[in-house]
Amino acid sequence: MALPVAVDAMGGDRAPDEIVAGARLAVEELGVEVLLVGRPEDLKDTGGLDVLAASEVISMEEDAAQGVRRKKDSSLVRAAEAVRDGRALAMVSAGNTGATMASALLRMGRLKGVARPAIATPIPNLESHPTVLLDAGANAECNPSMLVQFAQMGSAYSSARYGVDDPSVALLSIGEESSKGSPLVKETHEALLSAERVRFVGNVEGRDLLHGVADVVVTDGFTGNVTLKTLEGALKFFMNAILGVIGTDEASKQAGAVLLPLLAPLAETFDPDNVGGAMLLGVDGVCVISHGSSSARAIVSAIHVAHDLAVAGLVDRLARAVAPA
Amino acid sequence: MALPVAVDAMGGDRAPDEIVAGARLAVEELGVEVLLVGRPEDLKDTGGLDVLAASEVISMEEDAAQGVRRKKDSSLVRAAEAVRDGRALAMVSAGNTGATMASALLRMGRLKGVARPAIATPIPNLESHPTVLLDAGANAECNPSMLVQFAQMGSAYSSARYGVDDPSVALLSIGEESSKGSPLVKETHEALLSAERVRFVGNVEGRDLLHGVADVVVTDGFTGNVTLKTLEGALKFFMNAILGVIGTDEASKQAGAVLLPLLAPLAETFDPDNVGGAMLLGVDGVCVISHGSSSARAIVSAIHVAHDLAVAGLVDRLARAVAPA
């Protein structure tokens, strides 16, 4: 029998119900195995899915390091252990991001040769496959050699996930010129020019991100997280603004009925539920971080990605990507 | 006679025609005086406006420091000198941002007590007056005491420009908790808690920027520039996506005719031409940086802001804001 994907049933704003519903859907639609991890008494109808009992929950607001240290029988820690022990292919959580990272890092361990794991987030565009942005928030402070590894891991991930052959890598900066940017960016630019297994195409700016300007965009975790949240905030703001003017009267309702279907491909492309979650790259296992407000549909996407990348040997590919030349 | 606003007639993608047209409109509509600065032979119909001859132009692509050092008779350098020499109230340019900053800094000088000038950019929202984001790109590397001064200057600017009494100041970070963020952000958070003349309300995230979460948001110039460009890129992307589906057939054309007027207030709020340009705070004079693609309408807004803030004594207010307690 195939190994299951371990799903933290207790993590996320809509846990456990939406998580369990998503897990059931994934089994039905994708034909994959799922292992729910959580408090059995809190899980309603699991539809016969296997449950790995974990008596504790690390909440969304809890301090990540402390939560993982203290709650050894939490769903997050147990899910990470299931991957470490070879009882699961991969783990998925929509819970506390920091605690998910800490659980994965402490239980699965760092991948050999990786200085610091990074969060890789897909940024959709209308032209082609998504751009992989990393680090999207794991490391608020970075040095150039960390960013070079992010470039290597991001490239391996873009290949594994989107089938990109020889992915292009760009560096997020405040101008295309190599003379612009923070000291970190200037040094990283130099380092990327001679990095092994990285096809560096230069600096890009924030405004380029939605245009599929490169297959991979690297940045430090502080800038990456601010950028990602700015982008998410702007898209949400705009979607709401449009929906806000539709339906205010009969004419706008009719106009909306014509235009919304035309905008559907756009809305679908940018719907966080379809994106499939962020991935923690650089730990010794596959770990997908779904957004906090994940619906059942988002969990299906996350399980799909986690399963496929585990089967595709992502971890081995990442290990080769960062290995010394 | 009132002093004029010095307008760099040669700067911007649409210079000199749109700049001259904007200057003429500003005189007509606002009743302010304008001094055009540029090559007289390149300026067509100036409508009788005074022209300060400058034989050189620093192009959009030119290295800023080098351009200012070498081209002493450039329109940018001459405009800054006109302010320094008391022949103009303020300067406005849609040209090379770096060269505009360098001209203002080198010719007007730094304001007493200011460590580093910063670019303050208004970020519109639908609730209230715009949020002032700074630094939007003048300083790619910052320390906590610089950010404290940005908070003080940003507050004085928010008061002078939007009439805000005791403006709130937030720090851009990757979480509301003071424990999150880069080392710079953590130290700055501490410093802002005890800063004079700053009403610090805590950390905010990128997704809060379009909601008028604070009157002033401070950040380093690297993060600020990436954030601003990400925001601009996302808004433009979305506007284009909507316009792209309207007019593809008769039904969508009609639907657009109903919805576009409803979206007009939104489009107008976020139209860069209406925002009035960014301002360089911390030099000894008023300097407005309009965006590179400025139309005549954008130049009118920029002249309006430059004039009103010079008359309102912005520079003195900034000097008081950063003075030791």
XYZ file of C-alpha atoms in Angstrom:
650
model
C 0.000 0.000 0.000
C 1.169 3.507 -0.790
C 2.280 5.718 2.064
C -0.192 8.424 3.129
C 0.156 12.181 3.301
C -0.037 13.226 6.980
C -2.545 16.058 7.382
C -2.646 18.177 10.532
C -6.384 18.085 11.180
C -6.201 20.676 13.960
C -4.407 23.525 12.137
C -6.082 26.471 10.435
C -8.907 28.912 11.069
C -11.459 26.401 9.808
C -10.050 23.279 11.459
C -10.932 20.554 11.982
C -14.084 20.391 9.809
C -12.767 21.883 6.563
C -9.479 20.043 6.927
C -11.204 16.687 7.349
C -13.536 17.483 4.455
C -10.532 18.341 2.289
C -8.742 15.153 3.265
C -11.781 13.078 2.329
C -12.115 14.874 -0.984
C -8.437 14.321 -1.748
C -8.821 10.594 -1.211
C -11.867 10.486 -3.468
C -10.621 12.753 -6.212
C -6.916 12.046 -6.291
C -6.851 8.460 -5.109
C -4.095 9.219 -2.619
C -3.826 7.959 0.953
C -4.275 10.391 3.825
C -3.439 10.074 7.507
C -5.316 12.569 9.679
C -3.374 13.765 12.712
C -5.263 15.239 15.640
C -7.588 14.730 18.587
C -9.891 11.858 17.621
C -12.712 13.230 19.791
C -12.672 16.527 17.826
C -12.881 14.920 14.405
C -16.431 14.297 13.338
C -17.054 12.179 10.303
C -13.652 11.097 9.043
C -15.179 8.788 6.436
C -13.004 5.937 7.578
C -9.660 7.727 7.141
C -6.836 6.612 9.393
C -6.268 8.869 12.365
C -2.984 9.312 14.200
C -3.989 10.446 17.668
C -2.305 13.577 19.037
C -3.705 15.047 22.228
C -2.416 18.625 21.924
C -2.892 21.566 19.549
C -0.523 24.449 18.905
C -2.810 27.407 18.314
C -2.458 29.996 15.545
C -1.301 32.674 17.984
C 1.067 30.557 20.064
C 4.810 31.179 20.127
C 6.163 28.707 17.590
C 9.374 27.511 19.247
C 7.786 27.283 22.664
C 4.734 25.460 21.309
C 6.823 22.804 19.609
C 9.105 22.386 22.619
C 6.267 22.011 25.105
C 3.606 20.203 23.122
C 5.322 17.004 22.168
C 1.993 15.306 21.563
C 0.635 18.046 19.296
C -0.796 17.304 15.858
C 2.005 19.289 14.187
C 4.825 17.510 15.982
C 3.218 14.105 15.421
C 2.686 14.817 11.717
C 6.361 15.727 11.318
C 7.381 12.600 13.201
C 5.230 10.476 10.905
C 7.295 11.753 7.962
C 10.560 11.292 9.822
C 9.644 7.717 10.769
C 8.676 6.747 7.243
C 5.016 6.368 8.105
C 3.986 9.256 5.852
C 5.189 10.569 2.499
C 4.768 14.210 3.383
C 2.982 16.532 5.801
C 0.406 19.280 5.234
C -0.753 21.925 7.703
C -2.868 25.074 7.559
C -1.936 25.890 11.140
C 0.603 28.178 12.799
C 3.259 28.748 10.117
C 6.116 29.243 12.542
C 5.209 26.106 14.468
C 4.870 24.110 11.243
C 8.373 25.167 10.242
C 9.744 24.441 13.698
C 8.083 21.010 13.842
C 9.419 20.070 10.427
C 12.890 21.387 11.173
C 13.194 19.834 14.631
C 11.640 16.473 13.809
C 12.644 15.840 10.176
C 15.932 17.692 10.490
C 17.709 19.911 8.026
C 18.634 18.518 4.655
C 22.364 17.821 4.444
C 24.254 20.854 3.210
C 21.395 23.321 3.726
C 22.219 26.263 5.975
C 18.631 27.397 6.489
C 15.321 26.109 5.126
C 13.193 28.633 3.233
C 9.514 29.016 2.410
C 8.821 28.848 -1.323
C 5.536 30.415 -2.416
C 4.062 30.235 -5.914
C 3.060 33.604 -7.367
C 0.579 33.036 -10.192
C 0.523 34.990 -13.424
C -1.568 34.886 -16.571
C 1.250 33.997 -18.949
C 2.654 30.714 -17.733
C 3.394 28.592 -14.643
C 3.757 30.462 -11.342
C 6.946 32.171 -10.264
C 8.459 30.609 -7.146
C 9.249 33.318 -4.587
C 11.589 32.420 -1.753
C 12.254 33.046 1.065
C 8.681 34.095 1.850
C 9.259 34.378 5.568
C 11.318 31.665 7.233
C 14.440 33.791 7.748
C 14.076 37.468 8.597
C 17.850 37.851 8.366
C 19.840 36.344 5.514
C 23.340 36.389 4.075
C 24.381 35.993 0.427
C 25.275 32.309 0.692
C 21.809 31.565 2.066
C 20.268 33.341 -0.903
C 22.437 31.329 -3.284
C 21.070 28.150 -1.715
C 17.552 29.518 -2.028
C 18.263 30.002 -5.729
C 19.460 26.412 -6.048
C 16.562 24.964 -4.087
C 14.023 27.203 -5.843
C 15.315 26.002 -9.207
C 15.025 22.351 -8.220
C 11.529 23.037 -6.922
C 10.432 24.854 -10.082
C 11.650 21.893 -12.131
C 9.979 19.309 -9.917
C 6.708 21.147 -9.539
C 6.210 22.832 -12.905
C 8.450 20.755 -15.114
C 10.625 23.735 -15.946
C 13.818 22.831 -17.689
C 16.766 24.972 -16.530
C 14.707 27.548 -14.594
C 15.656 31.213 -14.669
C 16.426 32.874 -11.334
C 16.074 36.584 -10.567
C 16.981 38.600 -7.483
C 14.378 40.974 -6.025
C 15.774 44.501 -5.839
C 14.919 48.171 -6.308
C 16.267 48.480 -9.819
C 17.625 46.240 -12.524
C 21.134 47.655 -12.219
C 23.558 45.568 -10.163
C 24.701 48.801 -8.491
C 21.307 49.273 -6.844
C 19.944 47.677 -3.706
C 20.931 46.937 -0.139
C 24.417 45.644 0.679
C 22.884 42.145 0.902
C 21.428 42.445 -2.586
C 24.631 43.767 -4.122
C 26.708 40.957 -2.631
C 24.122 38.354 -3.545
C 24.031 39.623 -7.119
C 27.770 39.003 -7.392
C 27.499 35.588 -5.764
C 24.662 34.485 -8.056
C 26.669 35.386 -11.150
C 29.080 32.564 -10.385
C 26.770 30.173 -8.519
C 26.657 26.518 -9.551
C 23.381 25.183 -10.928
C 21.742 28.609 -11.042
C 20.731 30.328 -14.275
C 20.796 33.870 -12.926
C 19.079 36.445 -15.121
C 19.607 39.546 -12.976
C 17.586 41.799 -10.694
C 13.841 42.352 -10.922
C 11.503 44.779 -9.175
C 8.297 44.311 -7.231
C 6.220 45.392 -10.197
C 7.528 42.480 -12.285
C 6.304 39.743 -9.977
C 2.867 39.240 -11.544
C 4.283 38.966 -15.041
C 6.159 35.679 -14.733
C 9.419 37.581 -15.165
C 11.467 34.588 -13.975
C 10.816 31.022 -12.849
C 12.338 31.723 -9.450
C 12.746 35.004 -7.546
C 14.986 35.019 -4.477
C 14.985 37.478 -1.610
C 15.485 37.503 2.153
C 12.585 36.288 4.282
C 11.712 39.743 5.574
C 11.397 41.360 2.157
C 9.747 38.247 0.752
C 7.093 38.160 3.430
C 6.318 41.886 3.183
C 6.134 41.592 -0.621
C 3.871 38.570 -0.547
C 1.477 40.115 1.949
C 1.428 43.385 0.012
C 0.546 41.470 -3.112
C -2.138 39.416 -1.387
C -3.559 42.534 0.219
C -3.695 44.426 -3.073
C -5.379 41.572 -4.937
C -7.946 41.086 -2.210
C -8.582 44.812 -1.996
C -9.235 44.997 -5.703
C -11.426 41.917 -5.864
C -13.519 43.340 -3.025
C -13.726 46.729 -4.706
C -15.128 45.142 -7.857
C -17.550 42.912 -6.013
C -18.557 45.963 -3.985
C -19.915 47.851 -6.985
C -21.664 44.835 -8.461
C -25.157 44.246 -7.210
C -25.683 47.724 -5.823
C -28.591 48.052 -8.275
C -30.281 46.068 -11.038
C -28.094 47.448 -13.853
C -24.844 46.697 -12.034
C -26.129 43.251 -11.173
C -26.730 42.517 -14.844
C -23.378 43.974 -15.814
C -21.747 41.794 -13.192
C -23.459 38.748 -14.612
C -21.762 39.474 -17.939
C -18.323 40.431 -16.660
C -17.757 38.092 -13.722
C -17.589 34.966 -15.886
C -15.015 36.758 -18.033
C -13.008 37.550 -14.928
C -13.368 34.003 -13.606
C -10.107 32.674 -15.075
C -8.283 35.538 -13.380
C -10.041 34.980 -10.058
C -9.353 31.283 -10.305
C -5.670 31.785 -11.074
C -5.221 33.987 -8.033
C -7.519 32.113 -5.666
C -5.282 31.070 -2.757
C -7.297 27.848 -2.540
C -5.999 26.762 -5.936
C -2.383 27.715 -5.523
C -1.562 24.627 -3.486
C 0.255 26.164 -0.561
C 3.779 27.171 0.200
C 6.509 24.629 0.712
C 9.285 24.507 3.264
C 12.423 23.689 1.284
C 15.565 22.437 2.972
C 14.178 20.042 5.568
C 14.541 16.286 5.212
C 10.969 15.687 4.115
C 8.128 17.287 2.202
C 6.206 19.896 4.191
C 3.395 21.968 2.675
C 2.137 25.045 4.496
C -1.400 25.917 3.444
C -2.813 29.357 4.260
C -4.568 29.843 7.576
C -8.036 30.288 6.134
C -7.782 27.128 4.009
C -11.046 25.621 2.806
C -11.491 21.942 1.990
C -10.559 22.826 -1.596
C -7.250 24.395 -0.458
C -6.459 21.241 1.503
C -7.068 19.117 -1.586
C -4.588 21.285 -3.536
C -2.050 21.100 -0.733
C -2.334 17.317 -0.444
C -2.040 17.038 -4.208
C 1.168 19.055 -4.305
C 2.633 17.323 -1.252
C 1.910 13.872 -2.662
C 3.179 14.549 -6.160
C 6.391 16.197 -5.048
C 7.161 13.489 -2.525
C 6.672 10.867 -5.231
C 8.786 12.927 -7.639
C 11.675 12.755 -5.182
C 11.774 16.466 -4.343
C 13.953 15.995 -1.288
C 16.649 14.161 -3.253
C 16.523 16.788 -5.952
C 16.972 19.543 -3.366
C 19.903 17.676 -1.826
C 21.603 17.441 -5.211
C 20.858 21.111 -5.916
C 22.784 22.316 -2.866
C 25.583 19.728 -2.973
C 29.075 21.204 -3.404
C 30.234 21.085 -7.026
C 5.011 89.113 -6.108
C 4.807 85.566 -4.797
C 7.781 83.292 -5.369
C 7.364 80.670 -8.098
C 7.612 76.885 -7.970
C 10.633 75.806 -10.058
C 9.612 73.054 -12.465
C 12.203 70.888 -14.214
C 10.833 71.112 -17.753
C 13.240 68.476 -19.088
C 12.537 65.606 -16.682
C 10.146 62.714 -17.281
C 9.176 60.375 -20.071
C 6.843 62.965 -21.566
C 9.059 66.018 -21.148
C 9.094 68.747 -22.104
C 5.625 69.049 -23.677
C 3.497 67.544 -20.918
C 5.549 69.283 -18.248
C 5.101 72.681 -19.879
C 1.395 71.995 -20.392
C 1.078 71.064 -16.722
C 2.916 74.176 -15.622
C 0.605 76.363 -17.704
C -2.463 74.614 -16.300
C -1.206 75.043 -12.757
C -0.833 78.790 -13.288
C -4.348 79.023 -14.722
C -6.105 76.744 -12.292
C -4.241 77.325 -9.056
C -3.118 80.897 -9.532
C 0.420 80.021 -8.492
C 3.635 81.249 -10.078
C 5.812 78.800 -12.000
C 9.403 79.057 -13.169
C 10.231 76.610 -15.951
C 13.804 75.320 -15.878
C 15.288 73.876 -19.047
C 16.654 74.415 -22.525
C 14.693 77.362 -23.943
C 15.053 76.058 -27.490
C 13.320 72.798 -26.547
C 10.323 74.417 -24.918
C 7.572 75.171 -27.383
C 4.716 77.328 -26.306
C 5.416 78.334 -22.717
C 2.457 80.701 -22.610
C 4.635 83.483 -21.307
C 5.939 81.604 -18.256
C 9.345 82.622 -16.987
C 12.146 80.308 -18.073
C 15.390 79.737 -16.205
C 17.815 78.605 -18.892
C 19.770 75.398 -18.223
C 21.753 73.945 -21.101
C 22.061 70.340 -19.909
C 19.714 67.438 -19.155
C 20.312 64.481 -16.849
C 18.560 61.604 -18.560
C 16.303 59.052 -16.883
C 18.931 56.306 -17.203
C 21.988 58.329 -16.201
C 23.942 57.595 -13.032
C 22.543 60.046 -10.515
C 25.628 61.135 -8.603
C 27.755 61.360 -11.712
C 25.072 63.284 -13.588
C 24.739 65.890 -10.880
C 28.503 66.223 -10.464
C 29.176 66.646 -14.165
C 26.160 68.550 -15.392
C 26.295 71.701 -13.371
C 24.107 73.507 -15.877
C 21.398 70.843 -15.914
C 17.749 71.666 -15.361
C 17.696 69.610 -12.139
C 20.738 71.294 -10.618
C 19.508 74.745 -11.630
C 16.051 74.094 -10.189
C 17.575 73.067 -6.856
C 19.789 76.163 -6.903
C 16.767 78.364 -7.505
C 15.270 77.055 -4.253
C 18.573 77.397 -2.408
C 18.986 80.979 -3.599
C 15.506 82.013 -2.587
C 14.354 82.505 -6.165
C 11.827 79.683 -5.942
C 9.549 78.353 -3.218
C 9.997 74.718 -4.122
C 11.085 72.403 -6.928
C 9.211 69.771 -8.903
C 10.675 67.124 -11.210
C 9.374 64.051 -13.009
C 12.911 63.172 -14.074
C 15.586 60.783 -12.805
C 14.647 60.167 -9.153
C 18.183 59.565 -7.967
C 19.430 62.707 -9.685
C 16.540 64.740 -8.269
C 17.477 63.595 -4.765
C 21.160 64.238 -5.361
C 20.503 67.716 -6.785
C 18.302 68.668 -3.863
C 20.698 67.235 -1.298
C 23.850 68.729 -2.789
C 22.422 72.150 -3.631
C 19.848 72.795 -0.896
C 21.769 70.828 1.714
C 20.514 68.615 4.477
C 18.153 70.017 7.026
C 19.910 70.628 10.342
C 19.755 67.526 12.545
C 18.656 65.159 9.790
C 20.935 62.140 9.295
C 19.494 61.099 5.927
C 16.664 62.501 3.819
C 13.888 60.059 2.920
C 11.286 59.782 0.188
C 7.725 60.025 1.504
C 5.057 58.556 -0.769
C 1.313 58.806 -0.233
C -0.532 55.491 -0.401
C -4.212 56.160 -1.068
C -7.060 54.243 0.511
C -10.825 54.438 0.343
C -11.412 55.291 3.992
C -9.561 58.504 4.632
C -6.479 60.581 3.726
C -3.508 58.661 2.296
C -0.985 56.856 4.449
C 2.509 58.335 4.170
C 5.040 55.574 3.487
C 8.695 56.373 4.048
C 11.440 55.690 3.163
C 10.247 54.732 -0.308
C 13.715 54.377 -1.740
C 16.268 57.024 -0.792
C 18.270 54.812 1.587
C 18.728 51.134 0.791
C 20.463 50.665 4.141
C 19.079 52.148 7.333
C 19.632 52.018 11.077
C 17.049 52.428 13.863
C 17.826 56.094 14.531
C 17.240 56.915 10.872
C 13.868 55.206 11.056
C 12.984 57.194 14.165
C 13.704 60.392 12.240
C 11.596 59.123 9.364
C 8.779 58.660 11.865
C 9.208 62.220 13.120
C 9.423 63.709 9.634
C 6.578 61.587 8.338
C 4.380 62.779 11.192
C 5.161 66.425 10.490
C 4.466 65.811 6.818
C 1.149 64.056 7.477
C 0.087 67.021 9.625
C 1.180 69.618 7.088
C -0.230 67.868 4.075
C -3.398 66.234 5.348
C -4.100 68.299 8.449
C -3.751 65.261 10.686
C -3.562 66.104 14.342
C -1.097 63.867 16.224
C -0.597 61.323 13.437
C -0.268 57.639 14.218
C 2.958 55.917 13.132
C 3.342 52.219 12.369
C 6.394 50.124 11.524
C 6.251 47.806 8.507
C 7.034 44.241 9.546
C 6.107 40.605 9.013
C 3.772 40.317 11.980
C 2.202 42.544 14.581
C 4.243 41.040 17.397
C 7.289 43.036 18.460
C 9.249 39.775 18.522
C 8.897 39.348 14.763
C 10.930 40.947 12.009
C 14.506 41.601 11.032
C 17.025 42.795 13.619
C 16.539 46.323 12.229
C 12.782 46.117 12.774
C 13.080 44.717 16.292
C 15.497 47.454 17.350
C 13.457 50.134 15.633
C 10.305 48.913 17.378
C 12.019 49.455 20.742
C 13.355 52.849 19.719
C 9.963 54.048 18.484
C 8.306 53.144 21.781
C 10.281 55.885 23.496
C 10.754 58.307 20.603
C 9.883 61.986 21.084
C 7.063 63.415 19.021
C 6.041 60.038 17.614
C 2.709 58.383 18.391
C 3.804 54.826 17.684
C 0.975 52.323 17.294
C 3.011 49.182 16.581
C 3.877 46.963 13.650
C 1.746 46.518 10.532
C 1.976 44.115 7.606
C 2.011 44.645 3.854
C -1.629 43.657 3.575
C -2.682 46.565 5.809
C -1.255 49.302 3.617
C -4.354 49.900 1.490
C -6.617 50.210 4.504
C -5.300 53.428 6.017
C -4.056 51.445 8.985
C -1.906 54.373 10.195
C -1.178 57.937 9.128
C 2.501 57.150 8.676
C 4.262 53.837 7.980
C 8.038 53.720 8.328
C 10.445 51.233 6.808
C 13.931 51.131 5.314
C 14.292 52.406 1.747
C 14.864 48.955 0.283
C 11.731 47.386 1.741
C 9.760 50.570 1.087
C 10.700 50.672 -2.563
C 9.995 46.986 -3.149
C 6.647 47.327 -1.357
C 5.620 50.409 -3.292
C 6.503 48.886 -6.644
C 4.744 45.646 -5.735
C 1.645 47.634 -4.871
C 1.800 49.724 -8.038
C 2.381 46.613 -10.114
C -0.557 44.767 -8.573
C -2.963 47.677 -9.008
C -1.913 48.209 -12.596
C -2.128 44.498 -13.326
C -5.652 44.346 -11.982
C -6.853 47.496 -13.740
C -5.514 46.108 -17.015
C -7.128 42.735 -16.386
C -10.524 44.386 -15.968
C -10.116 46.651 -18.955
C -8.952 43.602 -20.899
C -12.264 41.777 -20.570
C -14.376 44.847 -21.266
C -15.075 45.518 -24.899
C -14.218 42.036 -26.087
C -17.805 41.809 -27.367
C -20.998 43.891 -27.382
C -22.340 42.504 -24.092
C -19.101 43.126 -22.215
C -18.925 46.603 -23.720
C -22.359 47.400 -22.335
C -21.526 45.862 -18.986
C -18.381 47.969 -18.898
C -20.414 51.080 -19.600
C -22.418 50.349 -16.450
C -19.583 49.289 -14.165
C -16.721 51.575 -15.143
C -18.422 54.716 -13.845
C -19.002 52.901 -10.554
C -15.317 52.018 -10.411
C -14.302 55.564 -11.342
C -13.879 56.817 -7.769
C -11.544 53.904 -7.110
C -9.579 54.484 -10.300
C -9.360 58.175 -9.515
C -8.169 57.585 -5.966
C -5.368 55.350 -7.162
C -4.493 57.270 -10.323
C -0.830 58.237 -9.871
C -1.616 61.507 -11.635
C -3.835 62.572 -8.755
C -1.620 61.518 -5.894
C 0.627 64.551 -6.180
C 4.014 62.925 -6.177
C 6.471 61.806 -3.576
C 8.380 64.278 -1.455
C 12.001 64.293 -0.380
C 11.928 65.035 3.349
C 15.017 66.200 5.189
C 16.602 68.599 2.701
C 16.558 72.343 3.270
C 13.795 73.073 0.803
C 10.662 71.565 -0.690
C 11.305 68.986 -3.419
C 8.507 67.017 -5.077
C 9.359 63.954 -7.150
C 6.612 63.204 -9.650
C 6.489 59.808 -11.354
C 8.403 59.332 -14.584
C 5.361 59.005 -16.809
C 3.768 62.189 -15.445
C 1.083 63.798 -17.566
C 0.222 67.501 -17.458
C -2.369 66.615 -14.810
C 0.266 64.934 -12.622
C 2.432 68.033 -12.884
C -0.479 70.220 -11.765
C -0.911 67.999 -8.680
C 2.811 68.077 -7.956
C 2.996 71.873 -8.271
C -0.065 72.170 -6.070
C 1.463 70.071 -3.312
C 4.873 71.727 -3.606
C 3.369 75.208 -3.425
C 1.009 74.533 -0.548
C 3.584 72.773 1.590
C 6.209 75.442 1.003
C 3.697 78.104 2.014
C 2.679 76.014 5.036
C 6.280 76.072 6.241
C 6.949 72.358 5.817
C 10.703 72.727 6.124
C 10.455 74.508 9.471
C 8.011 71.930 10.713
C 10.390 69.135 9.721
C 13.261 70.896 11.456
C 11.239 71.129 14.661
C 10.175 67.500 14.337
C 13.747 66.197 14.405
C 15.162 68.717 16.904
C 16.561 67.135 20.081
C 14.056 67.273 22.952
